[in-house]
RNA sequence: GAUUCCGUAGCUCAGCCGGUAGAGCAAUACACUUUUAAUGUAUGGGUCCUGGGUUCGAAUCCCAGCGGGAUCACCA
């Protein structure tokens, strides 16, 4: 098969070529690639053809199901080209992996005209260009499966050089693209050159799909609820605030979807779940991104004991499905997701790790104990908060293997049902893994009168100075008044779960585009603005190169300094043009 | 938000007791028909993050800013 290269629009682009290399902020390599682009067009090759390319195989398929002499058509980026005179080897990277291609001058150009090989392949193609190839499979003397290419078509030129990362036979990586800022800002580059990054994101989708299958198999319904909410409910956190113009009201990006899912249980669904993108206007670090994903699921006629079993089964299923094992490597540790997980009440956890029994203790006694182990205490802190502090300081970090902590104090859980056997506690569990909270679940509070009272306690906390206490959602209370069956709900932080299952210490590694401070873009320097001041064109370009990208910058500088800088540039670059006079500079600035 | 480290060629990094800016890979040119981190020879490539200050002289020392990482605080 031979692919047509010619394109009738080519002439149109050639006349534009001068402008495409005019850009003064390009590096030498970028200019060379743009020149190659123009040369391609001049020889009638369209570097960005419109037509589909009829791919028949992927690199991975070719490697795994090798058949000597099989005719294949592949497409991808050409990387690591090795020219050996009349033969060239390169690696073709597609979405599945890579395969070597062998380009031979006589096979690529069977006639008299060898220019396609000699000019295009050897000189106009660059690292990272997209090409399509067809040819027969063979194995080289070195034992490498390769495509003996009979036809090559340029599919898209790459104008910026990618970082060159090489891997040797032992798997050692050379010159890896490691700068975190560059990797996160330009994830597209990261994905191209760092193989492992792609794997993480494929696993992430696998984890979400496995969860979805598990919930669907149980007969529960995936739903969508509002991201834009009039009251940010269901959690304690600072929201992002926005404004709806037509309604002229403030709106909030959701911090949780809990209250909406419970409304759906009121409406008669037995089980609903949602992968909810939540937004919290708080700090950012290795484990926090302003937007993050939480799976929340609510199931009618169940309690938190049932939900613990369900959560365990679900996680075990996900591990087997996605990783093929319940033993998960995380750094030096191995996490065991084989159920049953350890279960421990909050009270017992504190007894075990802090040596203190919180049963029946007053706020004063708890505060005194906190002080005794070095926790700072203030009068904003109620009993619940004090207990939480003790747990956070002494217990949390100890639970490396998946562990359910149950029965939290009532003050910490305003949406959770009171414990059936102890009114100071709630029917709640959190799943701790690697010393961090991963999931949180309740027997949901469905008594509307008690729910109203709990919201009012939150208001009192606000008055004590807690700026994150919950708002009262009157519509949610009205829904409960119509009656909600006993229900258990569970939320699990997807990003953090993915971190654990993909052995990543940073949330930025499991989000394609982690939040970053916006990049600053300098506007492209334009010599025309200087020419407009009466500055000769040749000096206008030198001005930009010598560090005066804008008229403002030029006017900030002293004429003598400009004069010296420009003549210095002329001398350094041995430009054949007359030296500049101070008088000229003064004229440019209108000071003559 | 606090502390701390970092910012030099397309990539990875050296240079930092102040004195003309360096290496490897990549690029460009030539040689080479089974290479594979290809090789050999030659060549080009820099606003040393930005702005001030000290100095005869600053990538280097000082101050401020910008961007990022790590730790802590808050949180999931």
XYZ file of C-alpha atoms (C1' of nucleotides) in Angstrom:
668
model
C 0.000 0.000 0.000
C 1.249 3.518 -0.844
C -0.147 6.551 0.915
C -0.714 9.755 -1.088
C 1.287 12.716 0.281
C 0.221 15.485 -2.089
C -2.361 18.016 -1.101
C -3.813 20.773 -3.224
C -3.765 23.262 -0.360
C -0.016 23.033 -0.033
C 0.658 26.200 -2.043
C -1.597 28.186 0.212
C 0.565 27.336 3.199
C 3.896 27.971 1.515
C 3.156 31.672 1.251
C 2.516 31.702 4.982
C 5.778 29.977 5.806
C 7.746 33.174 6.284
C 5.485 34.264 9.098
C 5.550 30.910 10.838
C 9.282 31.280 11.521
C 9.116 34.985 12.314
C 8.426 34.259 15.941
C 11.341 35.673 17.913
C 10.848 33.678 21.078
C 11.397 30.292 19.452
C 14.372 28.133 20.299
C 16.723 26.985 17.599
C 15.188 23.514 17.599
C 11.704 24.923 17.195
C 12.815 27.040 14.266
C 14.403 23.994 12.625
C 11.138 22.077 13.001
C 9.162 24.940 11.479
C 11.577 25.110 8.597
C 11.124 21.361 8.092
C 7.373 21.969 8.048
C 7.784 24.486 5.260
C 10.126 22.249 3.298
C 7.568 19.447 3.499
C 4.922 21.729 2.065
C 7.280 22.929 -0.635
C 7.806 19.340 -1.713
C 4.044 18.804 -1.775
C 3.662 16.935 1.518
C 0.863 18.035 3.820
C 2.235 17.793 7.371
C -1.289 17.892 8.831
C -3.455 15.816 6.456
C -7.192 15.665 7.000
C -8.032 12.156 5.854
C -8.412 9.234 8.230
C -5.527 6.814 8.421
C -6.565 3.151 8.055
C -4.807 1.592 11.074
C -5.123 -2.193 11.194
C -2.949 -3.070 14.192
C -1.590 -1.803 17.482
C 2.028 -2.106 18.556
C 1.141 -4.381 21.456
C -0.820 -6.751 19.186
C 2.099 -6.950 16.803
C 4.462 -7.802 19.677
C 2.156 -10.363 21.245
C 0.766 -12.058 18.136
C 3.775 -11.929 15.862
C 3.364 -13.519 12.439
C 6.342 -13.430 10.095
C 5.502 -11.557 6.888
C 2.117 -10.307 8.045
C 0.990 -7.088 6.367
C 0.219 -4.386 8.982
C -0.700 -0.696 9.082
C 0.155 1.246 12.262
C 0.242 4.849 13.356
C 1.910 6.706 16.205
C 4.759 8.936 17.248
C 8.161 8.269 15.782
C 10.707 8.266 18.604
C 14.396 7.528 18.989
C 15.300 7.414 15.310
C 18.588 5.705 14.446
C 19.842 6.536 10.983
C 22.394 4.143 9.463
C 23.020 5.436 5.990
C 20.571 3.783 3.660
C 18.637 2.183 6.489
C 16.908 3.792 9.437
C 15.447 2.302 12.593
C 12.943 4.078 14.819
C 10.457 3.227 17.530
C 6.808 3.817 16.712
C 4.863 4.585 19.900
C 1.097 4.182 19.792
C -1.506 4.057 22.567
C -0.737 0.404 23.263
C 3.062 0.480 23.394
C 5.869 0.557 20.891
C 7.244 -1.410 17.985
C 10.393 -0.910 15.954
C 10.071 0.200 12.344
C 12.736 -0.422 9.709
C 12.972 2.119 6.904
C 15.061 1.074 3.919
C 15.787 3.501 1.093
C 15.122 0.998 -1.724
C 11.899 -0.301 -0.268
C 10.553 3.143 0.569
C 11.647 4.572 -2.802
C 11.709 1.694 -5.315
C 12.219 3.952 -8.356
C 15.033 6.306 -9.346
C 13.932 9.130 -7.032
C 15.272 8.495 -3.547
C 14.424 11.958 -2.260
C 11.602 10.871 0.038
C 14.046 8.789 2.059
C 17.059 11.073 1.755
C 15.258 14.337 2.409
C 12.052 13.628 4.271
C 12.896 10.601 6.410
C 16.474 11.562 7.216
C 16.050 15.323 7.607
C 12.478 16.535 7.894
C 11.118 14.007 10.371
C 11.765 14.709 14.036
C 11.477 13.013 17.381
C 7.785 12.957 18.261
C 6.273 13.389 14.795
C 3.142 11.345 14.088
C 3.502 8.987 11.160
C 1.502 6.151 9.676
C 3.337 3.157 8.214
C 2.506 -0.015 6.340
C 4.726 -3.012 5.771
C 5.442 -6.612 6.636
C 6.486 -7.934 10.027
C 9.941 -9.453 10.413
C 12.538 -10.051 13.096
C 15.941 -8.379 12.927
C 19.233 -10.119 13.547
C 19.130 -8.639 17.013
C 15.838 -10.482 17.557
C 13.666 -7.365 17.603
C 10.164 -7.619 16.141
C 9.949 -4.889 13.487
C 7.847 -3.549 10.656
C 9.669 -3.531 7.330
C 8.086 -0.329 6.072
C 7.096 -0.013 2.407
C 5.111 3.203 2.808
C 5.241 6.033 5.317
C 2.846 8.955 5.627
C 3.333 12.021 7.794
C 0.209 12.414 9.929
C 1.156 15.377 12.123
C 4.331 17.321 12.672
C 5.483 18.018 16.227
C 6.792 21.587 16.449
C 8.121 21.440 19.997
C 10.834 18.965 20.952
C 9.670 16.457 23.573
C 11.989 15.614 26.463
C 14.143 12.713 25.372
C 13.856 9.861 27.826
C 15.776 6.668 27.095
C 15.573 3.272 28.688
C 18.266 0.629 28.375
C 18.007 -3.157 28.415
C 18.187 -3.336 32.206
C 15.301 -0.866 32.455
C 17.496 2.024 33.636
C 15.931 5.346 32.681
C 18.116 8.185 31.463
C 17.231 11.886 31.555
C 13.692 11.247 32.810
C 11.297 14.184 32.655
C 10.931 14.624 36.416
C 10.240 18.290 37.157
C 6.895 18.149 39.026
C 5.783 21.560 37.846
C 6.384 20.727 34.204
C 4.819 17.290 34.552
C 1.603 18.588 36.155
C 1.230 21.674 33.983
C 1.951 19.766 30.771
C 0.432 16.388 31.552
C 0.271 15.691 27.810
C 4.072 15.693 27.728
C 4.284 13.669 30.926
C 1.973 11.039 29.433
C 3.994 10.782 26.243
C 7.408 10.323 27.823
C 6.704 8.716 31.208
C 5.189 5.316 30.609
C 4.145 4.700 34.221
C 1.924 7.776 34.307
C -0.443 6.306 31.756
C -0.683 3.088 33.769
C -1.798 4.978 36.867
C -4.672 6.615 35.030
C -5.739 3.416 33.314
C -5.841 1.799 36.774
C -7.850 4.715 38.109
C -10.564 4.193 35.532
C -10.387 0.457 36.182
C -11.005 1.026 39.897
C -14.008 3.263 39.223
C -15.419 0.786 36.693
C -15.004 -2.123 39.122
C -16.877 -0.194 41.803
C -19.610 0.744 39.357
C -20.053 -2.889 38.279
C -20.208 -3.975 41.911
C -22.953 -1.452 42.737
C -24.901 -2.175 39.567
C -24.733 -5.904 40.210
C -26.274 -5.206 43.632
C -29.141 -3.451 41.858
C -28.356 0.139 42.851
C -28.915 3.118 40.588
C -26.213 5.545 39.483
C -27.591 9.096 39.630
C -26.581 12.705 39.018
C -27.359 15.461 41.504
C -26.648 19.199 41.376
C -23.101 20.486 41.521
C -24.422 24.044 41.727
C -26.289 24.318 45.016
C -28.135 27.117 46.836
C -26.979 25.714 50.215
C -23.683 23.853 50.483
C -24.671 20.913 52.688
C -23.685 17.426 53.740
C -20.264 18.248 55.123
C -18.390 20.851 57.093
C -16.099 22.772 54.766
C -15.618 26.171 53.182
C -17.343 26.269 49.778
C -16.542 28.046 46.529
C -19.088 30.791 45.998
C -20.408 31.878 42.623
C -23.366 33.826 41.341
C -26.293 32.999 39.080
C -27.094 36.037 36.962
C -30.611 35.233 35.764
C -31.831 34.337 39.258
C -29.569 36.952 40.839
C -28.708 34.674 43.758
C -25.463 33.366 45.198
C -24.695 29.729 44.400
C -22.178 27.309 45.855
C -20.194 24.509 44.252
C -21.040 21.355 46.134
C -18.931 20.263 49.074
C -20.872 16.964 49.257
C -23.913 15.361 47.657
C -25.213 13.553 50.745
C -28.398 15.544 51.284
C -29.487 15.126 47.669
C -28.961 11.374 47.653
C -31.026 11.050 50.839
C -33.843 12.998 49.168
C -33.796 10.299 46.477
C -34.139 7.605 49.145
C -37.167 9.557 50.452
C -38.449 9.473 46.866
C -38.485 5.691 46.871
C -35.197 4.424 45.427
C -33.709 1.511 47.367
C -30.133 2.239 46.516
C -28.513 5.220 44.807
C -24.900 6.127 44.234
C -22.924 8.889 42.576
C -19.300 9.563 41.781
C -19.414 13.126 42.981
C -16.925 15.820 42.088
C -16.755 17.972 45.209
C -15.161 21.381 45.666
C -13.683 22.772 48.876
C -12.106 26.157 49.196
C -9.284 25.099 51.481
C -5.563 24.494 51.466
C -3.793 22.358 48.894
C -1.079 19.827 49.547
C 0.019 16.296 48.807
C -3.401 14.898 49.792
C -5.743 17.794 48.968
C -6.877 19.229 45.652
C -9.625 21.904 45.536
C -11.777 19.545 43.473
C -11.822 15.877 44.280
C -14.017 12.844 43.739
C -16.065 11.012 46.332
C -18.216 7.974 45.766
C -21.337 8.188 47.919
C -23.848 5.363 48.175
C -27.125 5.190 50.138
C -29.052 1.959 50.648
C -32.510 1.765 52.242
C -33.389 -0.660 55.067
C -29.718 -1.167 55.976
C -27.572 -0.067 58.931
C -23.895 0.737 59.351
C -23.060 -2.856 60.340
C -24.368 -4.019 56.996
C -22.486 -1.208 55.272
C -19.205 -2.365 56.844
C -19.666 -5.802 55.322
C -20.639 -4.259 52.004
C -17.647 -1.898 51.958
C -15.252 -4.730 52.750
C -16.662 -6.894 49.987
C -16.573 -4.012 47.543
C -12.902 -3.186 48.224
C -11.860 -6.803 48.073
C -13.693 -7.091 44.746
C -12.012 -3.975 43.359
C -8.540 -5.212 44.327
C -9.077 -8.627 42.778
C -10.652 -7.185 39.649
C -8.123 -4.432 38.988
C -4.895 -5.644 40.565
C -5.562 -9.368 40.559
C -4.658 -9.590 44.245
C -5.755 -8.423 47.686
C -2.135 -7.772 48.652
C -1.279 -4.223 47.597
C 2.235 -2.786 47.704
C 2.390 0.751 49.026
C 5.916 2.051 49.403
C 7.653 -0.281 51.837
C 4.355 -1.607 53.148
C 2.002 -4.288 51.928
C -1.677 -3.528 52.500
C -3.979 -6.499 52.886
C -7.482 -6.026 51.492
C -8.542 -9.594 52.256
C -11.686 -9.329 54.395
C -12.648 -9.251 57.199
C -10.998 -5.962 58.181
C -10.264 -5.231 61.822
C -13.134 -3.471 63.672
C -12.548 -1.280 66.707
C -14.704 1.263 68.479
C -13.468 4.821 68.919
C -13.491 4.286 72.695
C -11.400 1.110 72.466
C -9.010 2.697 69.969
C -8.304 5.536 72.402
C -7.989 3.076 75.295
C -5.516 1.022 73.304
C -3.328 3.750 71.840
C -3.753 6.688 74.263
C -4.319 4.680 77.449
C -7.357 6.747 78.387
C -11.003 5.753 78.845
C -13.311 8.433 77.464
C -16.487 6.712 78.686
C -18.666 9.122 80.687
C -16.000 11.851 80.814
C -17.046 15.514 80.989
C -15.834 18.223 78.621
C -13.477 19.505 81.370
C -11.969 16.077 81.972
C -11.409 15.542 78.247
C -9.843 18.993 77.880
C -7.532 18.252 80.813
C -6.394 14.979 79.214
C -5.800 16.744 75.885
C -3.574 19.285 77.602
C -1.713 16.493 79.400
C -0.671 14.942 76.047
C 0.220 18.274 74.492
C -2.896 19.080 72.460
C -3.844 22.753 72.359
C -7.356 23.327 73.597
C -9.724 26.267 73.192
C -13.299 26.929 74.251
C -14.581 26.453 70.685
C -13.990 22.740 71.155
C -16.914 20.602 72.307
C -16.664 17.041 73.600
C -16.737 15.585 70.130
C -13.949 17.783 68.868
C -11.790 16.988 71.916
C -12.201 13.243 71.394
C -11.436 13.669 67.715
C -8.230 15.495 68.611
C -7.111 12.672 70.901
C -7.853 10.148 68.176
C -6.024 12.199 65.573
C -2.968 12.715 67.755
C -2.543 9.239 69.219
C -4.505 6.639 67.242
C -5.066 7.457 63.587
C -1.517 6.916 62.360
C -1.382 3.397 63.796
C -3.987 1.901 61.494
C -1.935 0.862 58.505
C -3.980 -2.189 57.515
C -7.633 -1.502 56.621
C -9.447 -0.970 59.935
C -12.996 0.118 60.705
C -13.246 2.618 63.574
C -16.827 2.686 64.860
C -19.165 4.585 67.166
C -18.086 8.213 67.044
C -19.270 10.825 69.563
C -22.586 12.427 68.668
C -21.248 16.019 68.481
C -19.009 15.134 65.535
C -21.729 13.607 63.409
C -24.788 15.846 62.933
C -26.270 13.722 60.123
C -25.806 10.363 61.828
C -28.230 8.302 63.872
C -27.644 7.949 67.602
C -26.178 4.629 68.669
C -28.888 2.085 69.453
C -27.285 1.298 72.841
C -25.507 4.538 73.863
C -27.044 7.992 73.239
C -23.655 9.761 73.485
C -22.418 7.882 70.431
C -23.486 7.515 66.832
C -23.778 4.582 64.455
C -20.857 5.610 62.361
C -17.669 4.072 61.011
C -14.626 5.352 59.259
C -12.315 3.093 57.320
C -8.683 3.837 58.095
C -5.954 2.655 55.710
C -2.285 3.565 55.943
C -3.073 5.830 58.891
C -5.570 7.935 56.931
C -9.320 8.095 56.665
C -10.509 6.596 53.386
C -14.236 5.992 53.908
C -16.954 7.317 56.204
C -20.399 5.817 56.789
C -23.500 6.169 58.958
C -26.766 4.653 59.870
C -28.394 7.804 58.520
C -30.391 10.010 60.843
C -33.978 9.889 59.554
C -35.851 11.447 62.489
C -36.666 14.949 61.172
C -37.199 16.409 64.641
C -33.857 15.209 65.916
C -32.210 16.274 62.649
C -33.560 19.794 63.151
C -32.223 19.821 66.719
C -28.773 18.656 65.498
C -28.664 21.422 62.891
C -29.467 23.876 65.656
C -26.535 22.553 67.705
C -24.406 23.304 64.663
C -25.682 26.875 64.772
C -24.538 27.104 68.387
C -21.099 25.872 67.314
C -21.095 28.697 64.760
C -21.778 31.115 67.541
C -18.826 29.682 69.484
C -16.728 30.596 66.425
C -16.656 27.471 64.251
C -16.882 28.935 60.741
C -17.336 25.528 59.161
C -20.443 24.399 61.052
C -23.357 23.360 58.864
C -26.144 25.507 57.473
C -29.747 24.444 58.031
C -31.205 22.989 54.866
C -34.967 23.462 55.287
C -35.917 21.551 52.168
C -33.878 18.581 53.354
C -35.745 18.676 56.705
C -39.059 18.859 54.839
C -38.037 15.777 52.832
C -37.289 13.874 56.052
C -40.681 14.914 57.395
C -42.303 13.015 54.521
C -40.440 9.969 55.824
C -37.104 8.324 54.986
C -36.707 4.585 55.566
C -33.838 3.456 57.784
C -30.834 3.898 55.491
C -27.120 3.446 55.587
C -24.840 5.690 53.583
C -21.147 5.508 52.814
C -18.677 7.860 51.182
C -15.218 6.951 49.925
C -12.537 9.298 48.665
C -11.733 8.028 45.203
C -8.512 9.989 44.746
C -7.074 8.685 47.991
C -8.194 5.141 47.286
C -6.525 5.363 43.882
C -3.357 6.679 45.541
C -3.298 3.627 47.810
C -3.975 1.141 45.033
C -1.497 2.664 42.572
C 1.312 3.258 45.074
C 1.340 7.037 44.739
C 2.130 9.349 47.670
C 0.700 12.466 46.046
C -2.843 13.282 44.939
C -1.356 15.186 42.002
C -0.151 11.876 40.589
C -3.697 10.489 40.349
C -5.387 13.588 38.895
C -4.768 14.298 35.218
C -4.785 18.052 35.787
C -4.103 18.919 39.434
C -4.875 22.499 40.360
C -1.944 24.865 39.879
C -1.454 28.564 40.162
C -2.231 29.915 36.668
C 0.758 30.260 34.429
C 1.839 33.717 33.367
C 1.990 34.198 29.629
C 4.016 37.001 28.173
C 2.425 38.408 25.073
C 4.414 37.680 21.958
C 6.906 40.501 21.291
C 6.057 42.200 18.007
C 8.635 44.255 16.072
C 5.827 46.194 14.369
C 5.220 48.274 17.507
C 8.801 49.535 17.260
C 8.628 50.088 13.524
C 5.585 52.261 14.185
C 7.814 54.525 16.293
C 10.037 55.052 13.252
C 12.634 52.480 14.304
C 14.256 50.680 11.341
C 13.100 47.068 10.983
C 16.546 45.552 11.557
C 16.968 47.411 14.850
C 13.395 46.607 15.889
C 14.189 42.881 15.872
C 17.448 43.430 17.708
C 15.634 45.450 20.371
C 13.474 42.433 21.161
C 16.383 40.018 21.180
C 18.446 42.368 23.338
C 15.841 42.453 26.094
C 13.308 45.160 25.181
C 10.193 43.150 24.305
C 7.741 46.054 24.659
C 7.625 49.795 24.064
C 7.083 50.260 27.819
C 10.331 48.422 28.591
C 12.131 50.567 26.046
C 10.817 53.797 27.518
C 11.788 52.769 31.037
C 15.428 52.502 29.950
C 17.872 55.389 29.519
C 18.814 56.236 25.908
C 22.501 55.772 26.694
C 21.834 52.322 28.088
C 19.764 51.326 25.036
C 22.437 52.681 22.736
C 25.158 50.662 24.427
C 23.081 47.491 24.721
C 22.163 47.490 21.032
C 25.645 48.218 19.795
C 26.929 45.567 22.168
C 24.521 43.086 20.622
C 25.608 44.117 17.122
C 29.248 43.602 18.009
C 28.742 40.300 19.830
C 26.778 38.830 16.928
C 29.078 40.409 14.315
C 26.170 41.961 12.448
C 27.075 43.692 9.196
C 25.262 46.951 9.710
C 26.345 50.441 10.670
C 26.721 51.143 14.381
C 23.884 52.960 16.073
C 24.267 56.605 17.102
C 22.983 57.879 20.433
C 21.157 60.511 18.456
C 19.105 57.801 16.683
C 17.953 56.343 19.999
C 16.933 59.769 21.239
C 14.921 60.273 18.079
C 13.109 56.940 18.592
C 12.128 58.039 22.055
C 11.072 61.462 20.809
C 13.800 63.173 22.873
C 15.926 64.584 20.083
C -1.229 30.303 56.348
C 4.071 29.012 58.607
C 8.929 26.890 57.892
C 12.434 25.106 54.466
C 14.783 23.757 49.820
C 14.943 24.634 44.626
C 14.714 27.747 39.763
C 21.387 27.614 34.694
C 20.700 24.986 26.924
C 14.787 21.236 24.490
C 15.674 17.268 28.925
C 18.804 15.695 33.255
C 22.246 18.291 35.949
C 27.435 20.628 37.230
C 29.474 25.495 38.147
C 28.009 29.162 43.712
C 34.960 31.029 48.853
C 32.697 36.981 42.835
C 36.762 37.389 37.214
C 34.503 35.934 29.425
C 28.798 30.069 31.177
C 29.964 23.817 31.269
C 28.837 18.192 30.591
C 25.737 14.089 28.881
C 21.537 13.315 25.982
C 18.669 16.015 22.098
C 19.566 19.379 17.599
C 22.513 20.571 12.853
C 26.224 18.586 9.003
C 29.011 14.357 7.119
C 30.122 8.885 7.139
C 27.770 4.056 7.711
C 22.087 -1.364 4.872
C 19.844 -5.109 10.788
C 20.716 -0.823 14.822
C 18.500 -0.616 19.745
C 20.705 4.246 25.744
C 23.598 2.777 17.967
C 28.669 4.783 16.799
C 32.499 8.228 14.966
C 33.975 13.328 13.472
C 32.604 18.403 13.351
C 29.172 22.507 14.505
C 25.472 25.536 16.594
C 22.507 26.507 20.912
C 21.771 30.525 27.238
C 17.410 37.268 29.659
C 21.905 31.677 34.449
C 13.243 32.895 37.072
C 12.212 38.540 37.615
C 13.463 43.313 39.842
C 16.567 46.039 43.012
C 21.276 46.455 45.973
C 26.737 45.687 47.161
C 31.099 45.698 43.761
C 35.731 47.957 38.948
C 33.065 43.289 37.936
C 27.319 39.059 40.114
C 24.779 32.666 37.683
C 27.630 33.128 42.340
C 26.846 37.656 47.947
C 22.340 40.647 50.138
C 16.962 42.223 49.826
C 12.160 41.832 47.594
C 8.925 39.374 44.251
C 7.166 35.215 41.051
C 6.769 29.860 40.341
C 7.421 24.884 42.220
C 8.678 20.831 45.770
C 8.896 19.035 50.873
C 7.363 19.440 56.092
C 3.715 21.497 59.462
C -1.276 23.658 60.374
C -6.540 22.917 58.348
C -9.207 19.351 55.991
C -11.213 14.400 52.655
